[in-house]
GROMACS .gro file of C-alpha atoms in nm:
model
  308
    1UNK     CA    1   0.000   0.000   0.000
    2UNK     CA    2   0.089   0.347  -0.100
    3UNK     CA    3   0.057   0.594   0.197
    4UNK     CA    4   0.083   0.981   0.069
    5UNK     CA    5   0.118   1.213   0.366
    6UNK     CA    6   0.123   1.614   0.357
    7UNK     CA    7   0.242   1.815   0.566
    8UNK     CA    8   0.161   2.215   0.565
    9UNK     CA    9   0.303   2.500   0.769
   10UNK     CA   10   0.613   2.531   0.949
   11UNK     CA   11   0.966   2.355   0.981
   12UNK     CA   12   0.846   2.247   1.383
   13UNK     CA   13   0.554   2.097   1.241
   14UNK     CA   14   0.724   1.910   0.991
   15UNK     CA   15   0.979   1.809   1.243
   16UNK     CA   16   0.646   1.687   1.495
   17UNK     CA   17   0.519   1.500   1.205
   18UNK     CA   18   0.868   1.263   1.238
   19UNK     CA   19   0.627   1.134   1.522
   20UNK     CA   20   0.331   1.062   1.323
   21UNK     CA   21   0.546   0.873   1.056
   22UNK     CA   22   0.616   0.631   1.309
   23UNK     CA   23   0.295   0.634   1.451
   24UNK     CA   24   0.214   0.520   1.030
   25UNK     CA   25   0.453   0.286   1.019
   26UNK     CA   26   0.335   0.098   1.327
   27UNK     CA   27  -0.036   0.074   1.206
   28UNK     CA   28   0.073   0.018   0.841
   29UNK     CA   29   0.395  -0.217   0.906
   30UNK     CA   30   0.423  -0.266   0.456
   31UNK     CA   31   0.328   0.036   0.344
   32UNK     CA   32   0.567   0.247   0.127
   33UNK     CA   33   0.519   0.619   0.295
   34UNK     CA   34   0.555   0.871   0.044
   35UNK     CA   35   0.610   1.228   0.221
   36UNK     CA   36   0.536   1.597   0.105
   37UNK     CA   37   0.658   1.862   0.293
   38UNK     CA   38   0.849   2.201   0.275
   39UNK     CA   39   1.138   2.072   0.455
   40UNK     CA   40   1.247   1.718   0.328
   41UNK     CA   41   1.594   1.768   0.502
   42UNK     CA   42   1.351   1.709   0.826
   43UNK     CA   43   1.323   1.331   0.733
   44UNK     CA   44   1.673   1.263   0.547
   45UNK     CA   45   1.806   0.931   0.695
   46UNK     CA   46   1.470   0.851   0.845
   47UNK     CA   47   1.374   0.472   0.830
   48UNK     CA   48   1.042   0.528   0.837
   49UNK     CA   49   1.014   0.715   0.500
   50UNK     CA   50   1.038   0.590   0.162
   51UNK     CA   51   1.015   0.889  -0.060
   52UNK     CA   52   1.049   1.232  -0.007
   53UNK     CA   53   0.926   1.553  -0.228
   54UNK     CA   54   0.873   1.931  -0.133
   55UNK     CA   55   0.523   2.102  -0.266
   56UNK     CA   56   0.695   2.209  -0.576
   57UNK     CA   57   0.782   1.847  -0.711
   58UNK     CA   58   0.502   1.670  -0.665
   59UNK     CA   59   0.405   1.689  -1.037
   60UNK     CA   60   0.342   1.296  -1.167
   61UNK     CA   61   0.245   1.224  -0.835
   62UNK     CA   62  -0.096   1.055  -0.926
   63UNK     CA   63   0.063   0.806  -1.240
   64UNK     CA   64   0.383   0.692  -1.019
   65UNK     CA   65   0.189   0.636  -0.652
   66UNK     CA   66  -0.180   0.675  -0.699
   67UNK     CA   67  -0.336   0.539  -0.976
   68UNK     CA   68  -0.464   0.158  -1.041
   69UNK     CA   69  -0.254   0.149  -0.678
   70UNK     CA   70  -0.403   0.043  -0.376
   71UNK     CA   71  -0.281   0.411  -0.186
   72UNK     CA   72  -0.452   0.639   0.100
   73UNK     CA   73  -0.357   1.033   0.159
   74UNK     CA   74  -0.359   1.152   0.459
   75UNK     CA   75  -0.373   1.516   0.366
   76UNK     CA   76  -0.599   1.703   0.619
   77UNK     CA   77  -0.467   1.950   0.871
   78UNK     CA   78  -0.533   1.931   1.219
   79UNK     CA   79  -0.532   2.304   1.224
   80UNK     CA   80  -0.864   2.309   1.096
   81UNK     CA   81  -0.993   1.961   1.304
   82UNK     CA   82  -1.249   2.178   1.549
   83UNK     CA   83  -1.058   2.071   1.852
   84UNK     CA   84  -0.774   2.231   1.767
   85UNK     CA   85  -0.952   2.576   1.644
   86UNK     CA   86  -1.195   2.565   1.966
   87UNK     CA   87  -0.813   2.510   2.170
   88UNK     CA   88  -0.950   2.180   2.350
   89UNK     CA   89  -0.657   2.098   2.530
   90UNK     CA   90  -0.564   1.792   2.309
   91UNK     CA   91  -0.219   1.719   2.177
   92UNK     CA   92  -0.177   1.794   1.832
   93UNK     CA   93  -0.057   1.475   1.807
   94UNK     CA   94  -0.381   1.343   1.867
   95UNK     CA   95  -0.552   1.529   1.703
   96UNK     CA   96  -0.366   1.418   1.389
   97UNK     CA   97  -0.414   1.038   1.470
   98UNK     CA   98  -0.780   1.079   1.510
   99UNK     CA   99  -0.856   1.239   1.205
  100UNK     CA  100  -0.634   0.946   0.995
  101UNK     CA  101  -0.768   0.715   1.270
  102UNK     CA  102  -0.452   0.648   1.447
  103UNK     CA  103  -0.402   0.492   1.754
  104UNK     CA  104  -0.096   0.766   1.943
  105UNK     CA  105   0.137   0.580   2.195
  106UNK     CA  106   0.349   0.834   2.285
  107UNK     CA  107   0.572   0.849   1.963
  108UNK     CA  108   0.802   1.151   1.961
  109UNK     CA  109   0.994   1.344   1.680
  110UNK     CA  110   1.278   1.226   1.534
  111UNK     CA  111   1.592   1.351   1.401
  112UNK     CA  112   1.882   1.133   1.205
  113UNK     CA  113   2.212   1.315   1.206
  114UNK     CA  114   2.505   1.140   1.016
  115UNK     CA  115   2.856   1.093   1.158
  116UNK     CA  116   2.986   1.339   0.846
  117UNK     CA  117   2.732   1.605   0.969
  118UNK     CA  118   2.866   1.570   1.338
  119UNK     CA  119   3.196   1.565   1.279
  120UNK     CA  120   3.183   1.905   1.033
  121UNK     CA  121   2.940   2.120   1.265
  122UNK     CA  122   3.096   2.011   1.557
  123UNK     CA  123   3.420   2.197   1.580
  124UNK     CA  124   3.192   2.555   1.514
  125UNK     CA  125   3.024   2.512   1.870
  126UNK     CA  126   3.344   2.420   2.043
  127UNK     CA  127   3.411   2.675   2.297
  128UNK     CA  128   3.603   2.771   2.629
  129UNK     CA  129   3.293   2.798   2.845
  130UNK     CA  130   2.952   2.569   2.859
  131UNK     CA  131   2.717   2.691   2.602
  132UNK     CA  132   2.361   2.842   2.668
  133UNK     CA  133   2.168   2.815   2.361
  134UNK     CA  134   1.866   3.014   2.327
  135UNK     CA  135   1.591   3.063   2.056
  136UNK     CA  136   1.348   3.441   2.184
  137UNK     CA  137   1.260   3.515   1.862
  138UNK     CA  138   1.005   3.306   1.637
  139UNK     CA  139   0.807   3.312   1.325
  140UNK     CA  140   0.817   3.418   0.922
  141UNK     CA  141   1.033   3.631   0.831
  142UNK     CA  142   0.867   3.964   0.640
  143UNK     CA  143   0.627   4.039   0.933
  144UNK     CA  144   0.776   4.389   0.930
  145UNK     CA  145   0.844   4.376   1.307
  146UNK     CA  146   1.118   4.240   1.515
  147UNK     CA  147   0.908   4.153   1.834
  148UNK     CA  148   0.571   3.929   1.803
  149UNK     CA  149   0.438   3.870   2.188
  150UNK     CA  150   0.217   3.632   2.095
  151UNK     CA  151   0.540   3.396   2.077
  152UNK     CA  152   0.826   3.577   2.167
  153UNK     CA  153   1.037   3.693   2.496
  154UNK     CA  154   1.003   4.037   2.567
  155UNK     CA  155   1.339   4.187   2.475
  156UNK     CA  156   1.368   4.360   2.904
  157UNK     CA  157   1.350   3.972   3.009
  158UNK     CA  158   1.588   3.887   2.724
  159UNK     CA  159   1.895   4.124   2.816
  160UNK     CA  160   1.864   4.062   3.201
  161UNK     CA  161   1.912   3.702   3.163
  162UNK     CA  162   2.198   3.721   2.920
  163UNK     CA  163   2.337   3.953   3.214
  164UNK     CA  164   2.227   3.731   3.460
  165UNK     CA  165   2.484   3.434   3.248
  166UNK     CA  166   2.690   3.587   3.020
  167UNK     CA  167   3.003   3.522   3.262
  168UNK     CA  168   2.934   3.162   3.315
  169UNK     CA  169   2.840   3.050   2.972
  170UNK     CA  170   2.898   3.128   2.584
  171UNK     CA  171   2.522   3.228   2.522
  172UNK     CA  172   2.479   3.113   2.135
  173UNK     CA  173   2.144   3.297   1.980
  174UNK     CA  174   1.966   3.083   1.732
  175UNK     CA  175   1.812   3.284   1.458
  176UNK     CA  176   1.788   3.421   1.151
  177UNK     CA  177   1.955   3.694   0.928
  178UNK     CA  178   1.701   3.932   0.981
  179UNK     CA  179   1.619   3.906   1.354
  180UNK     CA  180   1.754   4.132   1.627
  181UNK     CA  181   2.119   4.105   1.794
  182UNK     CA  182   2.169   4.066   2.120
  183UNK     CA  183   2.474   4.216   2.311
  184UNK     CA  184   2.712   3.942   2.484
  185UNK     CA  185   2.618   3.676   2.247
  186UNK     CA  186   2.721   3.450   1.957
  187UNK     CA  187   2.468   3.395   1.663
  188UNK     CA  188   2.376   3.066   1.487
  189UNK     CA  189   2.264   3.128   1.123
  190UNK     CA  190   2.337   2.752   1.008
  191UNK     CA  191   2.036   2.542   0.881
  192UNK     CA  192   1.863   2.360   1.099
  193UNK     CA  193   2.069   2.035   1.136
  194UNK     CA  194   2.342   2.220   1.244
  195UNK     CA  195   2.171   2.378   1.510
  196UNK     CA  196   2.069   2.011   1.621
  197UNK     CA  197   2.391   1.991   1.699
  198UNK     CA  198   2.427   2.278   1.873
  199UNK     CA  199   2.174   2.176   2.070
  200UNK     CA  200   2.248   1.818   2.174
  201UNK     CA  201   2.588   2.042   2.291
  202UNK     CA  202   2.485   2.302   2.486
  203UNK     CA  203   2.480   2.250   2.835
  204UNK     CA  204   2.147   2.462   2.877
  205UNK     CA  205   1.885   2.569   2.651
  206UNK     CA  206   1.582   2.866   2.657
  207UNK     CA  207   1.360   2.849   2.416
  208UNK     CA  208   1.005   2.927   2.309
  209UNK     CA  209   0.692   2.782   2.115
  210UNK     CA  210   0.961   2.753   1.768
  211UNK     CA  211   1.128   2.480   1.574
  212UNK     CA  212   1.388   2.471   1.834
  213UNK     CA  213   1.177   2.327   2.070
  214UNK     CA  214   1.106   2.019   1.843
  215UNK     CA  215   1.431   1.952   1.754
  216UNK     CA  216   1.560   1.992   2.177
  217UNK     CA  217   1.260   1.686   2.195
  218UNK     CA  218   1.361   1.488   1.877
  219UNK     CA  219   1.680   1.474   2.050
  220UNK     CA  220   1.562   1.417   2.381
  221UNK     CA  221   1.749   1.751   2.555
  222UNK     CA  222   1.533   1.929   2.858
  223UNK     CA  223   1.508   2.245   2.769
  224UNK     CA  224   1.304   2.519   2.940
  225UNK     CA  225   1.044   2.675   2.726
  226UNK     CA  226   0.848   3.011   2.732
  227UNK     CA  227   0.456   3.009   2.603
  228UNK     CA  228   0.314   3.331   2.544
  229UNK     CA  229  -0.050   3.223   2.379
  230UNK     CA  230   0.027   2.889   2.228
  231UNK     CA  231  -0.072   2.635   2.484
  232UNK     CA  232   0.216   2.358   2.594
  233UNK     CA  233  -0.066   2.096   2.616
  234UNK     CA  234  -0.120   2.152   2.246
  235UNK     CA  235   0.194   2.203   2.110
  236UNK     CA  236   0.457   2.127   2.402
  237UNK     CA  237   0.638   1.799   2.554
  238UNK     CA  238   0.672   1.636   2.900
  239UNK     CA  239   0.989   1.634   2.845
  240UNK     CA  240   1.042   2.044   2.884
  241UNK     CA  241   1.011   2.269   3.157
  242UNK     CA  242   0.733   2.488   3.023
  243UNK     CA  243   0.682   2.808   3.152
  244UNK     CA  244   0.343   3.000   3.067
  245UNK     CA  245   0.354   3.378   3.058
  246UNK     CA  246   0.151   3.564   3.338
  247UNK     CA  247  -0.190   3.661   3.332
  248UNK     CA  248  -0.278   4.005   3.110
  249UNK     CA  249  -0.253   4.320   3.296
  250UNK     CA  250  -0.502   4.462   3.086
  251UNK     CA  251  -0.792   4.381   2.869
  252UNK     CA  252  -0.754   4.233   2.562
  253UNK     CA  253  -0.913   4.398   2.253
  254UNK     CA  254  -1.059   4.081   2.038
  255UNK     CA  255  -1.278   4.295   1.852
  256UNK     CA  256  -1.101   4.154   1.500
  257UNK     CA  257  -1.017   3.791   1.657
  258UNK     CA  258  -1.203   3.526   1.416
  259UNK     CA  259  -1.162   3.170   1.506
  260UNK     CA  260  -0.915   3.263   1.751
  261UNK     CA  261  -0.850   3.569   2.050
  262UNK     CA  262  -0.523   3.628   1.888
  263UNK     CA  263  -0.288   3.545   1.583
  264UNK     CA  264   0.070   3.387   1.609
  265UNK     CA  265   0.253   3.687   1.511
  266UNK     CA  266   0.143   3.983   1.605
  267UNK     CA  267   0.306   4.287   1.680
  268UNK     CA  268   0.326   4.509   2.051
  269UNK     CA  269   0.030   4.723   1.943
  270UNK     CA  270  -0.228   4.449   2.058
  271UNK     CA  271  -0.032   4.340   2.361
  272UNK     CA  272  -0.280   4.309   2.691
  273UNK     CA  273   0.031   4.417   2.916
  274UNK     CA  274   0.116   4.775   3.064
  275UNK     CA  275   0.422   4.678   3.012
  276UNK     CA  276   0.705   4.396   2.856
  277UNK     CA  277   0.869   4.321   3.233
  278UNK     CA  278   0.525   4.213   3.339
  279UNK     CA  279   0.502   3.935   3.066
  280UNK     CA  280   0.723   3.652   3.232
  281UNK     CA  281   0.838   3.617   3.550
  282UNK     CA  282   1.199   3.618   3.505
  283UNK     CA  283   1.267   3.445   3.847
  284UNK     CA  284   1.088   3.153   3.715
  285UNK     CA  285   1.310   3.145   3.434
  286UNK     CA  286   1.667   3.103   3.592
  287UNK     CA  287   1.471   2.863   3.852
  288UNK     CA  288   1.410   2.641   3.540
  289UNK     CA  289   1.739   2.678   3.360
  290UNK     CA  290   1.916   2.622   3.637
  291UNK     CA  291   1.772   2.278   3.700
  292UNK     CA  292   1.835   2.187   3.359
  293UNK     CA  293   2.100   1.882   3.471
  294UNK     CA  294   2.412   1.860   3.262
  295UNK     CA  295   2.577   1.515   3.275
  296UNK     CA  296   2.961   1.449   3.219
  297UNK     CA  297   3.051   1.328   2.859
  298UNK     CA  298   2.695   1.353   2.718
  299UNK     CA  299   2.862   1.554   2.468
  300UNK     CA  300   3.021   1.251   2.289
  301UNK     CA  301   2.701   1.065   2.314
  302UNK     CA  302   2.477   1.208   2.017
  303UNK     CA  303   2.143   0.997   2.043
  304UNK     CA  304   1.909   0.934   1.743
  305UNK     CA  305   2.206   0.919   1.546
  306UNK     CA  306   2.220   0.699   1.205
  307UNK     CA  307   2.543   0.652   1.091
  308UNK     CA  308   2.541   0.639   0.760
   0.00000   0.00000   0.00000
């Protein structure tokens, strides 16, 4: 059996959706799973997957896997299952399985570095202190705006905790070309599977509702993670310290909101907050990094790694 399965949105939701190809797999042990995404780097080396195209190659499709073939697609998006828009507090996981009718036993994302990978990325995160890596800032790029509150760390909470550890660790900033510098800190432009590895090195890592987040799970690093609206029973992991931001300070204005109160990216002039210290609780936050346990030598011991 052919099994064609899409995957729309982001590079953390294609990276959650290693889970569900498992979670495929298990219920459809022959099946040859055929994957369409936006990031096929997300499943290279992945045993689960038999083919790989992006949404721009998926032209002859229907003659090579579909017809005369005995082939389900599993197409839908849980984003629009009413669960999901109504923010039932149901795993998105789930909420996947049930509308392919899946059975979920706690599968979790998956990421297959090679030893060639490790051994050139490596050397670029080797450093003369422990490493902090950290991940504020989330979202498209071209929003026009550097700060979205809806996902990200105000910038206030930001610079005192880079204060608060800039002496004990080299605090590496994952983002992208376009998103703000902070003082006292390295940036990480690579692609994603570099920053994988960054991440199965650091000795601590902050992050928020992004792809890094994912990836920290796929490879099975505590990390402590900062929710402004998203919900961590939705979208989050046991596995995390999850921090929620605290309650508004003000009312919110919903007069536009549609499905949902707010959007995913949207900018300070809609924030419910007098103002940006009162989002988190930064307290909280060095509680929960600090309690992130570090263990001698894990940095030689890259798990979820196929060595190909």
């Amino acid at each position: 059996m052919n099994i064609i399965f899409q995957i729309d949105g982001g590079l953390g939701k294609s990276i959650m959706s290693t889970a569900m190809v498992e979670v495929i797999k298990k219920r459809y042990k022959n099946s040859f799973l055929i994957i369409v995404t936006a990031y096929p780097d997300v499943f290279l080396n992945n045993p689960y997957v038999d083919e790989v195209h992006t949404m721009n190659q998926v032209n002859g499709l229907y003659l090579k896997h579909i017809k005369d073939k005995d082939c389900k697609i599993f197409v839908s998006d849980p984003y629009r299952d009413n669960d999901f828009i109504l923010e039932k507090p149901t795993h998105l996981f789930k909420t996947w399985c049930k509308i392919y009718g899946l059975r979920y036993n706690n599968e979790q994302p998956k990421i297959y570095l090679s030893q060639p990978e490790i051994d050139y990325f490596k050397p670029y995160y080797t450093t003369d202190k422990p490493i902090l890596a950290m991940q504020v800032n989330g979202g498209p790029a071209g929003l026009g705006y550097q700060y979205a509150w809806t996902r990200d760390i105000p910038e206030p909470t930001i610079l005192e905790l880079i204060e608060h550890y800039k002496n004990d660790y080299t605090i590496i900033h994952i983002k992208r070309e376009d998103q703000k510098i902070y003082p006292d800190t390295m940036q990480a432009l690579d692609g994603y599977r570099s920053i994988a590895i960054l991440l199965q090195l650091s000795n601590k890592r902050l992050l928020i509702d992004s792809f890094a987040q994912h990836l920290a799970t796929a490879l099975n690093k505590k990390s402590t993670v900062c929710w402004s609206i998203t919900k961590p029973e939705i979208f989050g992991y046991k596995l995390h310290d999850n921090i929620k931001a605290e309650k508004f300070t003000k009312e919110p204005n919903l007069l536009q909101a549609i499905y949902n109160p707010f959007g995913l990216s949207e900018d300070i002039s809609t924030i419910p907050y007098n103002n940006l210290n009162e989002v988190f609780d930064t307290n909280k936050i060095i509680t929960s990094i600090n309690n992130q346990k570090w263990y001698i030598g894990s940095q030689d011991s890259l798990v979820l790694v196929k060595q190909c």
